Every structure is written in C-alpha cells, then in structure tokens.
Short mmCIF file of C-alpha atoms in Angstrom, two decimals:
data_model
loop_
_atom_site.label_atom_id
_atom_site.label_comp_id
_atom_site.label_asym_id
_atom_site.label_seq_id
_atom_site.Cartn_x
_atom_site.Cartn_y
_atom_site.Cartn_z
CA UNK A 11 21.57 39.18 6.48
CA UNK A 12 21.35 39.51 2.70
CA UNK A 13 24.03 39.71 0.02
CA UNK A 14 22.17 41.90 -2.48
CA UNK A 15 19.52 44.59 -2.25
CA UNK A 16 15.96 43.34 -1.83
CA UNK A 17 14.36 46.50 -3.17
CA UNK A 18 15.24 49.98 -4.35
CA UNK A 19 11.92 51.73 -4.84
CA UNK A 20 11.12 55.39 -5.14
CA UNK A 21 8.39 55.81 -7.79
CA UNK A 22 7.66 59.23 -9.22
CA UNK A 23 4.44 59.59 -7.24
CA UNK A 24 6.44 59.11 -4.03
CA UNK A 25 8.78 61.98 -4.90
CA UNK A 26 5.78 64.14 -5.80
CA UNK A 27 4.09 63.24 -2.51
CA UNK A 28 7.17 64.30 -0.55
CA UNK A 29 7.16 67.71 -2.24
CA UNK A 30 3.46 68.13 -1.56
CA UNK A 31 3.85 67.20 2.10
CA UNK A 32 6.56 69.86 2.43
CA UNK A 33 3.93 72.40 1.45
CA UNK A 34 1.03 70.97 3.45
CA UNK A 35 3.00 70.62 6.67
CA UNK A 36 3.34 74.40 6.78
CA UNK A 37 -0.44 74.59 7.21
CA UNK A 38 -0.82 72.26 10.21
CA UNK A 39 -0.36 72.65 13.95
CA UNK A 40 0.31 69.05 15.05
CA UNK A 41 1.88 66.19 13.10
CA UNK A 42 0.62 62.62 13.61
CA UNK A 43 3.02 59.93 12.44
CA UNK A 44 1.67 56.42 12.03
CA UNK A 45 4.02 53.46 12.46
CA UNK A 46 3.30 49.75 12.14
CA UNK A 47 3.50 48.31 15.68
CA UNK A 48 5.04 45.13 14.26
CA UNK A 49 7.96 47.09 12.77
CA UNK A 50 8.24 50.47 14.53
CA UNK A 51 11.83 51.05 13.44
CA UNK A 52 11.48 49.71 9.91
CA UNK A 53 8.30 51.74 9.25
CA UNK A 54 9.73 55.01 10.57
CA UNK A 55 10.60 57.19 7.61
CA UNK A 56 13.66 59.47 8.06
CA UNK A 57 12.24 61.76 5.37
CA UNK A 58 9.14 62.34 7.50
CA UNK A 59 11.28 63.27 10.51
CA UNK A 60 13.05 65.87 8.37
CA UNK A 61 9.74 67.27 7.13
CA UNK A 62 8.26 67.56 10.62
CA UNK A 63 10.97 70.00 11.74
CA UNK A 64 9.85 71.61 15.04
CA UNK A 65 6.13 70.86 14.78
CA UNK A 66 4.45 69.16 17.78
CA UNK A 67 4.64 65.46 16.99
CA UNK A 68 2.68 62.34 18.02
CA UNK A 69 3.76 58.81 17.14
CA UNK A 70 1.03 56.19 16.85
CA UNK A 71 1.89 52.50 16.93
CA UNK A 72 -0.90 51.12 14.77
CA UNK A 73 -2.08 47.55 14.18
CA UNK A 74 -1.43 46.58 17.79
CA UNK A 75 -3.91 43.74 17.26
CA UNK A 76 -1.26 42.10 15.04
CA UNK A 77 1.77 42.90 17.23
CA UNK A 78 3.19 41.26 20.34
CA UNK A 79 1.71 43.17 23.33
CA UNK A 80 4.93 42.91 25.36
CA UNK A 81 6.97 44.30 22.46
CA UNK A 82 4.46 47.13 21.95
CA UNK A 83 4.85 48.05 25.62
CA UNK A 84 8.65 48.10 25.22
CA UNK A 85 8.42 50.32 22.15
CA UNK A 86 5.97 52.70 23.83
CA UNK A 87 8.24 53.09 26.83
CA UNK A 88 11.33 53.45 24.63
CA UNK A 89 9.83 56.22 22.49
CA UNK A 90 8.36 57.99 25.53
CA UNK A 91 11.83 57.98 27.11
CA UNK A 92 12.98 60.06 24.12
CA UNK A 93 10.40 62.72 25.01
CA UNK A 94 7.99 61.68 22.25
CA UNK A 95 4.22 61.57 22.71
CA UNK A 96 3.39 57.97 21.77
CA UNK A 97 0.16 55.95 21.74
CA UNK A 98 -0.63 52.35 20.80
CA UNK A 99 -3.78 52.12 18.66
CA UNK A 100 -5.83 49.89 16.41
CA UNK A 101 -7.27 52.04 13.66
CA UNK A 102 -9.72 49.35 12.53
CA UNK A 103 -11.48 49.02 15.90
CA UNK A 104 -11.02 52.63 16.98
CA UNK A 105 -8.94 51.65 20.02
CA UNK A 106 -6.95 54.71 21.08
CA UNK A 107 -9.02 57.31 19.20
CA UNK A 108 -10.09 59.23 22.31
CA UNK A 109 -6.56 59.23 23.68
CA UNK A 110 -5.29 60.56 20.34
CA UNK A 111 -7.76 63.46 20.33
CA UNK A 112 -6.77 64.32 23.90
CA UNK A 113 -3.09 64.23 22.95
CA UNK A 114 -3.64 66.54 19.97
CA UNK A 115 -5.57 68.96 22.18
CA UNK A 116 -2.83 68.89 24.81
CA UNK A 117 -0.06 69.60 22.30
CA UNK A 118 -2.18 72.35 20.75
CA UNK A 119 -2.67 74.31 23.98
CA UNK A 120 0.26 76.71 23.42
CA UNK A 121 -0.95 77.33 19.86
CA UNK A 122 -4.52 77.98 21.00
CA UNK A 123 -3.27 80.40 23.63
CA UNK A 124 -1.41 82.34 20.95
CA UNK A 125 -4.60 82.48 18.87
CA UNK A 126 -6.60 83.76 21.80
CA UNK A 127 -3.99 86.45 22.46
CA UNK A 128 -4.43 87.53 18.85
CA UNK A 129 -8.22 87.45 19.12
CA UNK A 130 -8.58 84.31 16.97
CA UNK A 131 -11.27 82.04 18.43
CA UNK A 132 -12.83 80.02 15.65
CA UNK A 133 -10.02 78.29 13.77
CA UNK A 134 -9.86 74.48 14.03
CA UNK A 135 -6.74 72.65 15.18
CA UNK A 136 -5.15 71.29 12.04
CA UNK A 137 -3.26 68.00 11.95
CA UNK A 138 -1.68 65.87 9.29
CA UNK A 139 -1.44 62.09 9.09
CA UNK A 140 1.98 60.94 7.88
CA UNK A 141 3.33 57.45 7.37
CA UNK A 142 4.54 54.88 4.90
CA UNK A 143 2.07 53.15 2.55
CA UNK A 144 -0.44 50.66 3.92
CA UNK A 145 0.11 51.61 7.56
CA UNK A 146 -3.54 52.51 8.14
CA UNK A 147 -3.79 56.28 7.70
CA UNK A 148 -7.09 56.30 5.82
CA UNK A 149 -8.59 53.70 8.15
CA UNK A 150 -7.67 55.90 11.11
CA UNK A 151 -9.31 58.95 9.56
CA UNK A 152 -12.43 56.95 8.72
CA UNK A 153 -12.59 55.74 12.31
CA UNK A 154 -12.12 59.22 13.78
CA UNK A 155 -14.66 60.77 11.42
CA UNK A 156 -17.17 57.96 11.92
CA UNK A 157 -17.69 57.48 8.21
CA UNK A 158 -15.84 56.44 5.07
CA UNK A 159 -14.22 59.84 4.72
CA UNK A 160 -11.35 58.67 2.53
CA UNK A 161 -11.02 55.97 -0.06
CA UNK A 162 -8.94 53.00 1.08
CA UNK A 163 -7.51 49.96 -0.67
CA UNK A 164 -5.76 46.83 0.53
CA UNK A 165 -2.70 47.59 -1.57
CA UNK A 166 0.36 49.68 -0.80
CA UNK A 167 0.04 53.34 -1.76
CA UNK A 168 -3.58 53.40 -2.96
CA UNK A 169 -4.95 56.48 -1.17
CA UNK A 170 -5.54 59.11 -3.83
CA UNK A 171 -4.91 62.84 -3.40
CA UNK A 172 -5.24 64.84 -0.20
CA UNK A 173 -8.32 65.99 1.67
CA UNK A 174 -9.23 67.71 4.92
CA UNK A 175 -11.58 65.76 7.15
CA UNK A 176 -13.51 67.42 9.98
CA UNK A 177 -13.17 65.65 13.35
CA UNK A 178 -15.62 66.90 15.96
CA UNK A 179 -15.97 70.66 16.39
CA UNK A 180 -12.38 71.80 16.65
CA UNK A 181 -10.13 69.51 14.62
CA UNK A 182 -9.30 68.90 10.98
CA UNK A 183 -7.16 66.07 9.66
CA UNK A 184 -5.31 66.11 6.35
CA UNK A 185 -4.78 62.74 4.71
CA UNK A 186 -1.69 62.25 2.54
CA UNK A 187 -0.20 59.50 0.38
CA UNK A 188 2.22 57.13 2.07
CA UNK A 189 5.85 58.05 1.53
CA UNK A 190 8.75 55.61 1.40
CA UNK A 191 12.26 56.98 1.65
CA UNK A 192 14.33 57.38 -1.53
CA UNK A 193 16.85 54.60 -0.85
CA UNK A 194 16.21 51.57 1.32
CA UNK A 195 19.80 50.91 2.40
CA UNK A 196 18.72 48.99 5.48
CA UNK A 197 17.86 45.74 3.75
CA UNK A 198 16.53 44.11 6.88
CA UNK A 199 14.05 46.98 7.17
CA UNK A 200 13.24 46.60 3.47
CA UNK A 201 12.46 42.92 4.01
CA UNK A 202 10.21 43.67 6.96
CA UNK A 203 8.38 46.36 5.03
CA UNK A 204 7.78 43.75 2.35
CA UNK A 205 6.59 41.19 4.91
CA UNK A 206 3.94 43.54 6.27
CA UNK A 207 2.75 44.72 2.84
CA UNK A 208 4.15 48.26 2.87
CA UNK A 209 6.06 47.53 -0.34
CA UNK A 210 4.14 46.28 -3.37
CA UNK A 211 4.52 42.54 -3.84
CA UNK A 212 5.86 42.88 -7.37
CA UNK A 213 8.97 44.93 -6.56
CA UNK A 214 10.93 42.80 -4.11
CA UNK A 215 12.73 39.46 -3.97
CA UNK A 216 10.17 37.12 -2.39
CA UNK A 217 12.70 34.32 -1.87
CA UNK A 218 15.04 36.60 0.08
CA UNK A 219 12.23 38.13 2.12
CA UNK A 220 10.82 34.76 3.10
CA UNK A 221 14.22 33.43 4.13
CA UNK A 222 14.41 36.32 6.59
CA UNK A 223 10.88 35.72 7.89
CA UNK A 224 11.40 31.98 8.30
CA UNK A 225 14.78 32.64 9.90
CA UNK A 226 13.17 34.98 12.42
CA UNK A 227 10.48 32.42 13.25
CA UNK A 228 12.96 29.54 13.50
CA UNK A 229 15.27 31.51 15.82
CA UNK A 230 12.63 33.16 18.01
CA UNK A 231 9.39 31.19 17.93
CA UNK A 232 9.99 27.73 16.41
CA UNK A 233 6.95 26.41 18.27
CA UNK A 234 4.75 28.52 15.99
CA UNK A 235 6.08 26.68 12.93
CA UNK A 236 5.57 23.34 14.62
CA UNK A 237 2.01 24.14 15.63
CA UNK A 238 0.85 25.89 12.48
CA UNK A 239 2.43 23.58 9.90
CA UNK A 240 2.70 20.34 11.91
CA UNK A 241 6.46 20.14 11.42
CA UNK A 242 8.66 17.62 13.19
CA UNK A 243 12.03 18.58 14.73
CA UNK A 244 13.95 16.74 12.01
CA UNK A 245 12.07 18.78 9.39
CA UNK A 246 13.43 22.06 10.75
CA UNK A 247 17.16 21.58 10.30
CA UNK A 248 17.50 24.50 7.88
CA UNK A 249 15.34 27.09 6.15
CA UNK A 250 15.16 25.19 2.87
CA UNK A 251 13.87 22.11 4.70
CA UNK A 252 11.31 24.18 6.59
CA UNK A 253 9.91 25.74 3.43
CA UNK A 254 9.80 22.48 1.50
CA UNK A 255 8.07 20.66 4.33
CA UNK A 256 5.53 23.46 4.76
CA UNK A 257 4.84 23.15 1.04
CA UNK A 258 4.29 19.39 1.35
CA UNK A 259 1.97 19.84 4.33
CA UNK A 260 -0.07 22.41 2.42
CA UNK A 261 -0.25 20.45 -0.83
CA UNK A 262 1.95 22.79 -2.87
CA UNK A 263 2.96 19.98 -5.24
CA UNK A 264 3.45 19.94 -8.99
CA UNK A 265 4.07 17.00 -11.33
CA UNK A 266 6.63 14.55 -10.05
CA UNK A 267 5.87 15.38 -6.42
CA UNK A 268 8.03 18.49 -6.52
CA UNK A 269 7.13 21.28 -4.11
CA UNK A 270 6.11 24.61 -5.61
CA UNK A 271 8.31 26.70 -3.31
CA UNK A 272 6.91 30.01 -4.52
CA UNK A 273 3.39 28.93 -3.58
CA UNK A 274 4.64 27.77 -0.18
CA UNK A 275 6.31 31.15 0.39
CA UNK A 276 3.08 32.99 -0.39
CA UNK A 277 1.13 30.80 2.03
CA UNK A 278 3.52 31.61 4.88
CA UNK A 279 3.53 35.31 3.97
CA UNK A 280 -0.28 35.45 3.98
CA UNK A 281 -0.35 33.60 7.31
CA UNK A 282 2.02 36.17 8.83
CA UNK A 283 0.10 39.17 7.49
CA UNK A 284 -3.20 37.77 8.74
CA UNK A 285 -1.78 36.96 12.21
CA UNK A 286 -2.39 33.24 11.71
CA UNK A 287 1.13 32.74 13.05
CA UNK A 288 0.22 34.71 16.16
CA UNK A 289 1.05 38.27 17.22
CA UNK A 290 4.63 38.76 16.09
CA UNK A 291 6.70 41.96 16.33
CA UNK A 292 9.81 41.83 14.16
CA UNK A 293 11.64 44.99 15.32
CA UNK A 294 13.14 45.16 18.80
CA UNK A 295 14.20 48.32 20.63
CA UNK A 296 17.80 47.12 21.03
CA UNK A 297 18.27 45.99 17.43
CA UNK A 298 20.83 47.84 15.36
CA UNK A 299 19.96 48.63 11.73
CA UNK A 300 21.71 46.49 9.15
CA UNK A 301 23.08 48.47 6.21
CA UNK A 302 24.24 47.01 2.92
CA UNK A 303 27.30 48.59 1.36
CA UNK A 304 27.02 49.17 -2.37
#
C-alpha cells in the first residue's frame, strides 16, 4: 500500500504511439500481446485491449525464465479459462516460437478461407506485436526472423518507429513502440512496472518502490533475503532494518559508517531484475488491483 502516487507518466511519444497503433491495427489479421510473465496483470494495458476490438488475439507471457514456473502455469490456465489463446515464451532463447507461429496460423484459418473464396492466394498473414515498454517485443521479432531485424535497447521505450518484418513464407510482423496507459491509478501495478524496468528509472519514487519489493520478499520468500544477503532473523524485524543491513553487508557505507540507502536499494533492484533473487512472480491470479483515490 502507498499513500501517494509513485508515477504518473504519459509522455507525448506514448500518446502518438497510441494514435498510430489505432491506424496500424486496421491493417493486421491477428494481434499478439506481450505481457511480462512476472507481472501479467500489471503489464496488461487496458488501452491495448480497447484497440484490439474484435481482432483474433494471442497473449504471450514473456520472460518465463525470470518468472516462477508454478505461477506461470496458474496464469496460463487462468487466461485460457477466459477463452484467450495464451502461450508462455522466452523471447531471448526462442522458446515458444514454433507454438506461436502455429497459433497465429490457427487463428488465421477463417481469414485465409475468406481470401480463398475471393480468389486471393498470395497475401501474407499480418500480425502486430503490442505491449508495454521493455517487455521484449523487438527481441521476439529478432528471434522469429532469425536476425537483428529491429533495433533494441536495454531501456524502457527505446524501439524506434514501426517496421514490417517477414517471418517465413506467409507471415509478416509489425513492430510498434511500447505503450503505457495514460494514468497509472493502480499504484501497486505502477510499482511492479518500475521493479521490472517497464518505467524509466528517473520517473518514479525509488524508495516507495523498494519498500513494496522488500515487503513482498519479506512476506512471501524471506529465505531468499536470508540466503542472498546473509541476514539474521533479528535483522529482519522491519523493512528499514532489512534495507540498512543489506547495505552494510554490501559495503554501501559513507563517512561515519552511515549506510547509503539509495545505493542499497539499487543493488536489490538490480538483483531482482537479473533473477539473482530467484524466479519471482509478483502478480497472482487472485489478487485484486489496488487503486489510489486522488
């Protein structure tokens, strides 16, 4: 729980991207939505759902190598129970690529049949990759195409422009910028987006975000904190103690033996993002969103 907003972020290029996607989505047959398997609810963009309309839709839970396998299974079953085509993938290794192509082909069958009835035989199946920033869209396209087809960067929102990429003989993928929704009212989701790197590190309250991450670890997997940072039970009474003791263990000291808490926070954040704390999924299927009243 937080008392004040962590982030309100909707840069001009995000608004422009939304308008562009509204136009591009008219040109595609199947929509592929990429979610972060660690935060399937927090990384699902309501704006994208609105833009999809009635198009055939596939949800991909990406970065499964960083997520808890049991939680990924729960999320896959939960989404499938809603009638959604859902696959768990790892865009870096290519895990799930073949299943994705088969799913696109399956959802495209009615469209292909309509083409054949009209005498159209040569047009490729067109798909679009949608998702929030830094969820792995460009990496997925590179993997599917077998080459560096799009420029990627390890920062939120750094894919430039849009481009069609040919996949095999009968499929084209359109890459798009990541799109965050206009107003992040669900501050727990905002914090988790920040934890995973979907929100740029310079636009959120690091102290607040890290309190939520440490709180999650303390409540759900305290053994991870003990093992990773060599903490003793008496050093884990509260979140402030945990952070300060992590800082001491990692040498985050300034003059006078005072712990540089900001440096300690960044160490824990990097450890989470790099899976050095293990495979941790933050969103659960039975968790209700937390909304902050303004």
